[in-house]
């Protein structure tokens, strides 16, 4: 049996636009292709007709995920949050590292996407080392 089938069945039963309803898997202990697919589940939800301007494109999200994982990044700083697509990609990439954190700095309110996501509602010029845990 294909190891992706249980993951696909689980994902088929949730609303892809409601991130709070997504089931949680222990992707840090499961190094299978299924857990990698699960970590990237938000990619592709924008549909085939992606806008050229606006949120990050799917291929850019894959590159961001791969570079973040390959470099062993555990903390990331994002300037501007918009809909949270890049923050979700960064969160999935850093989640298995020691002390993972993704900081989103935005003047507008941005939703917190997970327990390792920190939102700073201020201008980038106002961010201090203390804001970033250091």
PDB file of C-alpha atoms in Angstrom:
ATOM      1  CA  UNK A   1       0.000   0.000   0.000  1.00  0.00           C
ATOM      2  CA  UNK A   2       1.206   3.475  -0.858  1.00  0.00           C
ATOM      3  CA  UNK A   3       2.391   5.313   2.320  1.00  0.00           C
ATOM      4  CA  UNK A   4       0.736   8.525   1.087  1.00  0.00           C
ATOM      5  CA  UNK A   5      -2.801   7.101   1.020  1.00  0.00           C
ATOM      6  CA  UNK A   6      -3.552   7.596   4.754  1.00  0.00           C
ATOM      7  CA  UNK A   7      -2.196  11.148   4.579  1.00  0.00           C
ATOM      8  CA  UNK A   8      -4.246  11.934   1.471  1.00  0.00           C
ATOM      9  CA  UNK A   9      -7.378  10.455   3.057  1.00  0.00           C
ATOM     10  CA  UNK A  10      -6.894  12.613   6.147  1.00  0.00           C
ATOM     11  CA  UNK A  11      -6.317  15.748   4.107  1.00  0.00           C
ATOM     12  CA  UNK A  12      -9.347  15.091   1.895  1.00  0.00           C
ATOM     13  CA  UNK A  13     -11.617  15.332   4.932  1.00  0.00           C
ATOM     14  CA  UNK A  14     -10.628  18.873   5.997  1.00  0.00           C
ATOM     15  CA  UNK A  15     -11.370  22.317   4.655  1.00  0.00           C
ATOM     16  CA  UNK A  16      -8.087  23.431   3.013  1.00  0.00           C
ATOM     17  CA  UNK A  17      -8.827  27.101   3.650  1.00  0.00           C
ATOM     18  CA  UNK A  18      -9.348  26.599   7.410  1.00  0.00           C
ATOM     19  CA  UNK A  19      -5.822  26.090   8.770  1.00  0.00           C
ATOM     20  CA  UNK A  20      -7.113  25.531  12.316  1.00  0.00           C
ATOM     21  CA  UNK A  21      -8.936  22.357  11.243  1.00  0.00           C
ATOM     22  CA  UNK A  22      -5.866  20.662   9.778  1.00  0.00           C
ATOM     23  CA  UNK A  23      -4.868  17.517  11.697  1.00  0.00           C
ATOM     24  CA  UNK A  24      -1.451  17.447  13.290  1.00  0.00           C
ATOM     25  CA  UNK A  25       1.081  14.700  12.566  1.00  0.00           C
ATOM     26  CA  UNK A  26       4.372  14.066  14.310  1.00  0.00           C
ATOM     27  CA  UNK A  27       6.456  14.928  11.269  1.00  0.00           C
ATOM     28  CA  UNK A  28       9.636  15.272  13.314  1.00  0.00           C
ATOM     29  CA  UNK A  29       9.827  11.565  14.136  1.00  0.00           C
ATOM     30  CA  UNK A  30       8.394  10.362  10.807  1.00  0.00           C
ATOM     31  CA  UNK A  31      10.894  10.941   8.017  1.00  0.00           C
ATOM     32  CA  UNK A  32       8.763   9.301   5.314  1.00  0.00           C
ATOM     33  CA  UNK A  33       7.643  10.869   2.084  1.00  0.00           C
ATOM     34  CA  UNK A  34       4.163  11.074   3.615  1.00  0.00           C
ATOM     35  CA  UNK A  35       5.277  13.433   6.355  1.00  0.00           C
ATOM     36  CA  UNK A  36       7.079  15.650   3.837  1.00  0.00           C
ATOM     37  CA  UNK A  37       3.920  15.773   1.720  1.00  0.00           C
ATOM     38  CA  UNK A  38       1.948  16.647   4.856  1.00  0.00           C
ATOM     39  CA  UNK A  39       4.385  19.456   5.722  1.00  0.00           C
ATOM     40  CA  UNK A  40       3.818  20.982   2.284  1.00  0.00           C
ATOM     41  CA  UNK A  41       0.018  20.475   2.253  1.00  0.00           C
ATOM     42  CA  UNK A  42      -0.720  24.195   1.914  1.00  0.00           C
ATOM     43  CA  UNK A  43       1.130  24.407  -1.397  1.00  0.00           C
ATOM     44  CA  UNK A  44      -1.159  24.034  -4.386  1.00  0.00           C
ATOM     45  CA  UNK A  45      -4.248  25.473  -2.699  1.00  0.00           C
ATOM     46  CA  UNK A  46      -3.927  28.643  -4.756  1.00  0.00           C
ATOM     47  CA  UNK A  47      -4.937  26.735  -7.872  1.00  0.00           C
ATOM     48  CA  UNK A  48      -3.368  26.621 -11.298  1.00  0.00           C
ATOM     49  CA  UNK A  49      -4.086  30.261 -12.138  1.00  0.00           C
ATOM     50  CA  UNK A  50      -1.749  31.827  -9.605  1.00  0.00           C
ATOM     51  CA  UNK A  51      -1.441  35.575  -9.707  1.00  0.00           C
ATOM     52  CA  UNK A  52       1.917  36.911 -10.843  1.00  0.00           C
ATOM     53  CA  UNK A  53       1.761  39.600  -8.162  1.00  0.00           C
ATOM     54  CA  UNK A  54       0.723  39.109  -4.567  1.00  0.00           C
ATOM     55  CA  UNK A  55       1.386  36.017  -2.455  1.00  0.00           C
ATOM     56  CA  UNK A  56       4.337  33.764  -2.959  1.00  0.00           C
ATOM     57  CA  UNK A  57       3.975  31.294  -5.831  1.00  0.00           C
ATOM     58  CA  UNK A  58       4.039  27.530  -5.219  1.00  0.00           C
ATOM     59  CA  UNK A  59       7.469  27.019  -6.792  1.00  0.00           C
ATOM     60  CA  UNK A  60       8.864  29.852  -4.671  1.00  0.00           C
ATOM     61  CA  UNK A  61       7.375  28.254  -1.547  1.00  0.00           C
ATOM     62  CA  UNK A  62       9.043  24.932  -2.392  1.00  0.00           C
ATOM     63  CA  UNK A  63      12.385  26.710  -2.828  1.00  0.00           C
ATOM     64  CA  UNK A  64      11.959  28.613   0.460  1.00  0.00           C
ATOM     65  CA  UNK A  65      11.091  25.362   2.280  1.00  0.00           C
ATOM     66  CA  UNK A  66      14.057  23.491   0.761  1.00  0.00           C
ATOM     67  CA  UNK A  67      16.599  26.254   1.442  1.00  0.00           C
ATOM     68  CA  UNK A  68      15.370  26.746   5.015  1.00  0.00           C
ATOM     69  CA  UNK A  69      15.551  23.011   5.749  1.00  0.00           C
ATOM     70  CA  UNK A  70      18.914  22.517   4.011  1.00  0.00           C
ATOM     71  CA  UNK A  71      20.509  25.456   5.838  1.00  0.00           C
ATOM     72  CA  UNK A  72      19.281  24.190   9.218  1.00  0.00           C
ATOM     73  CA  UNK A  73      17.518  27.447  10.022  1.00  0.00           C
ATOM     74  CA  UNK A  74      15.635  27.400  13.328  1.00  0.00           C
ATOM     75  CA  UNK A  75      14.505  31.042  13.489  1.00  0.00           C
ATOM     76  CA  UNK A  76      13.191  33.123  10.605  1.00  0.00           C
ATOM     77  CA  UNK A  77      12.175  36.772  10.345  1.00  0.00           C
ATOM     78  CA  UNK A  78       9.466  37.707   7.862  1.00  0.00           C
ATOM     79  CA  UNK A  79       8.740  41.347   7.043  1.00  0.00           C
ATOM     80  CA  UNK A  80       5.094  41.635   6.023  1.00  0.00           C
ATOM     81  CA  UNK A  81       2.620  38.870   6.696  1.00  0.00           C
ATOM     82  CA  UNK A  82      -0.337  39.353   4.338  1.00  0.00           C
ATOM     83  CA  UNK A  83      -2.194  36.006   4.246  1.00  0.00           C
ATOM     84  CA  UNK A  84       0.457  33.945   6.000  1.00  0.00           C
ATOM     85  CA  UNK A  85       1.498  31.715   3.081  1.00  0.00           C
ATOM     86  CA  UNK A  86       5.244  32.265   3.481  1.00  0.00           C
ATOM     87  CA  UNK A  87       4.996  32.110   7.281  1.00  0.00           C
ATOM     88  CA  UNK A  88       3.265  28.714   7.022  1.00  0.00           C
ATOM     89  CA  UNK A  89       6.048  27.506   4.702  1.00  0.00           C
ATOM     90  CA  UNK A  90       8.724  28.717   7.123  1.00  0.00           C
ATOM     91  CA  UNK A  91       6.913  27.180  10.110  1.00  0.00           C
ATOM     92  CA  UNK A  92       6.810  23.790   8.404  1.00  0.00           C
ATOM     93  CA  UNK A  93      10.493  24.058   7.518  1.00  0.00           C
ATOM     94  CA  UNK A  94      11.747  24.949  11.023  1.00  0.00           C
ATOM     95  CA  UNK A  95       9.376  22.904  13.157  1.00  0.00           C
ATOM     96  CA  UNK A  96      11.789  20.006  13.810  1.00  0.00           C
ATOM     97  CA  UNK A  97      14.749  22.177  14.802  1.00  0.00           C
ATOM     98  CA  UNK A  98      15.792  23.140  18.310  1.00  0.00           C
ATOM     99  CA  UNK A  99      13.850  26.170  19.534  1.00  0.00           C
ATOM    100  CA  UNK A 100      11.974  26.864  16.280  1.00  0.00           C
ATOM    101  CA  UNK A 101      10.458  30.300  15.759  1.00  0.00           C
ATOM    102  CA  UNK A 102       9.085  32.348  12.908  1.00  0.00           C
ATOM    103  CA  UNK A 103       8.684  36.064  13.543  1.00  0.00           C
ATOM    104  CA  UNK A 104       6.334  38.063  11.349  1.00  0.00           C
ATOM    105  CA  UNK A 105       6.624  41.850  11.499  1.00  0.00           C
ATOM    106  CA  UNK A 106       3.713  43.790  10.026  1.00  0.00           C
ATOM    107  CA  UNK A 107       1.942  47.069  10.684  1.00  0.00           C
ATOM    108  CA  UNK A 108      -1.413  45.379  10.065  1.00  0.00           C
ATOM    109  CA  UNK A 109      -2.837  42.592  12.237  1.00  0.00           C
ATOM    110  CA  UNK A 110      -1.653  39.158  11.094  1.00  0.00           C
ATOM    111  CA  UNK A 111      -3.067  35.869  12.441  1.00  0.00           C
ATOM    112  CA  UNK A 112      -0.826  33.625  14.535  1.00  0.00           C
ATOM    113  CA  UNK A 113      -0.459  30.369  12.582  1.00  0.00           C
ATOM    114  CA  UNK A 114       1.008  28.064  15.209  1.00  0.00           C
ATOM    115  CA  UNK A 115       2.736  27.767  18.559  1.00  0.00           C
ATOM    116  CA  UNK A 116       6.124  28.722  17.074  1.00  0.00           C
ATOM    117  CA  UNK A 117       4.775  31.766  15.226  1.00  0.00           C
ATOM    118  CA  UNK A 118       5.349  35.170  16.818  1.00  0.00           C
ATOM    119  CA  UNK A 119       3.619  38.215  15.352  1.00  0.00           C
ATOM    120  CA  UNK A 120       5.011  41.675  16.014  1.00  0.00           C
ATOM    121  CA  UNK A 121       2.567  44.395  15.037  1.00  0.00           C
ATOM    122  CA  UNK A 122       4.979  47.267  14.484  1.00  0.00           C
ATOM    123  CA  UNK A 123       7.219  48.777  11.854  1.00  0.00           C
ATOM    124  CA  UNK A 124      10.403  46.941  10.899  1.00  0.00           C
ATOM    125  CA  UNK A 125      12.491  49.864  12.150  1.00  0.00           C
ATOM    126  CA  UNK A 126      11.012  49.376  15.657  1.00  0.00           C
ATOM    127  CA  UNK A 127      12.036  45.723  16.038  1.00  0.00           C
ATOM    128  CA  UNK A 128      14.661  45.090  18.710  1.00  0.00           C
ATOM    129  CA  UNK A 129      16.784  42.069  19.568  1.00  0.00           C
ATOM    130  CA  UNK A 130      14.538  41.497  22.592  1.00  0.00           C
ATOM    131  CA  UNK A 131      11.529  41.155  20.260  1.00  0.00           C
ATOM    132  CA  UNK A 132      13.339  38.309  18.533  1.00  0.00           C
ATOM    133  CA  UNK A 133      14.266  36.433  21.685  1.00  0.00           C
ATOM    134  CA  UNK A 134      17.826  37.667  21.870  1.00  0.00           C
TER     135      UNK A 134
END
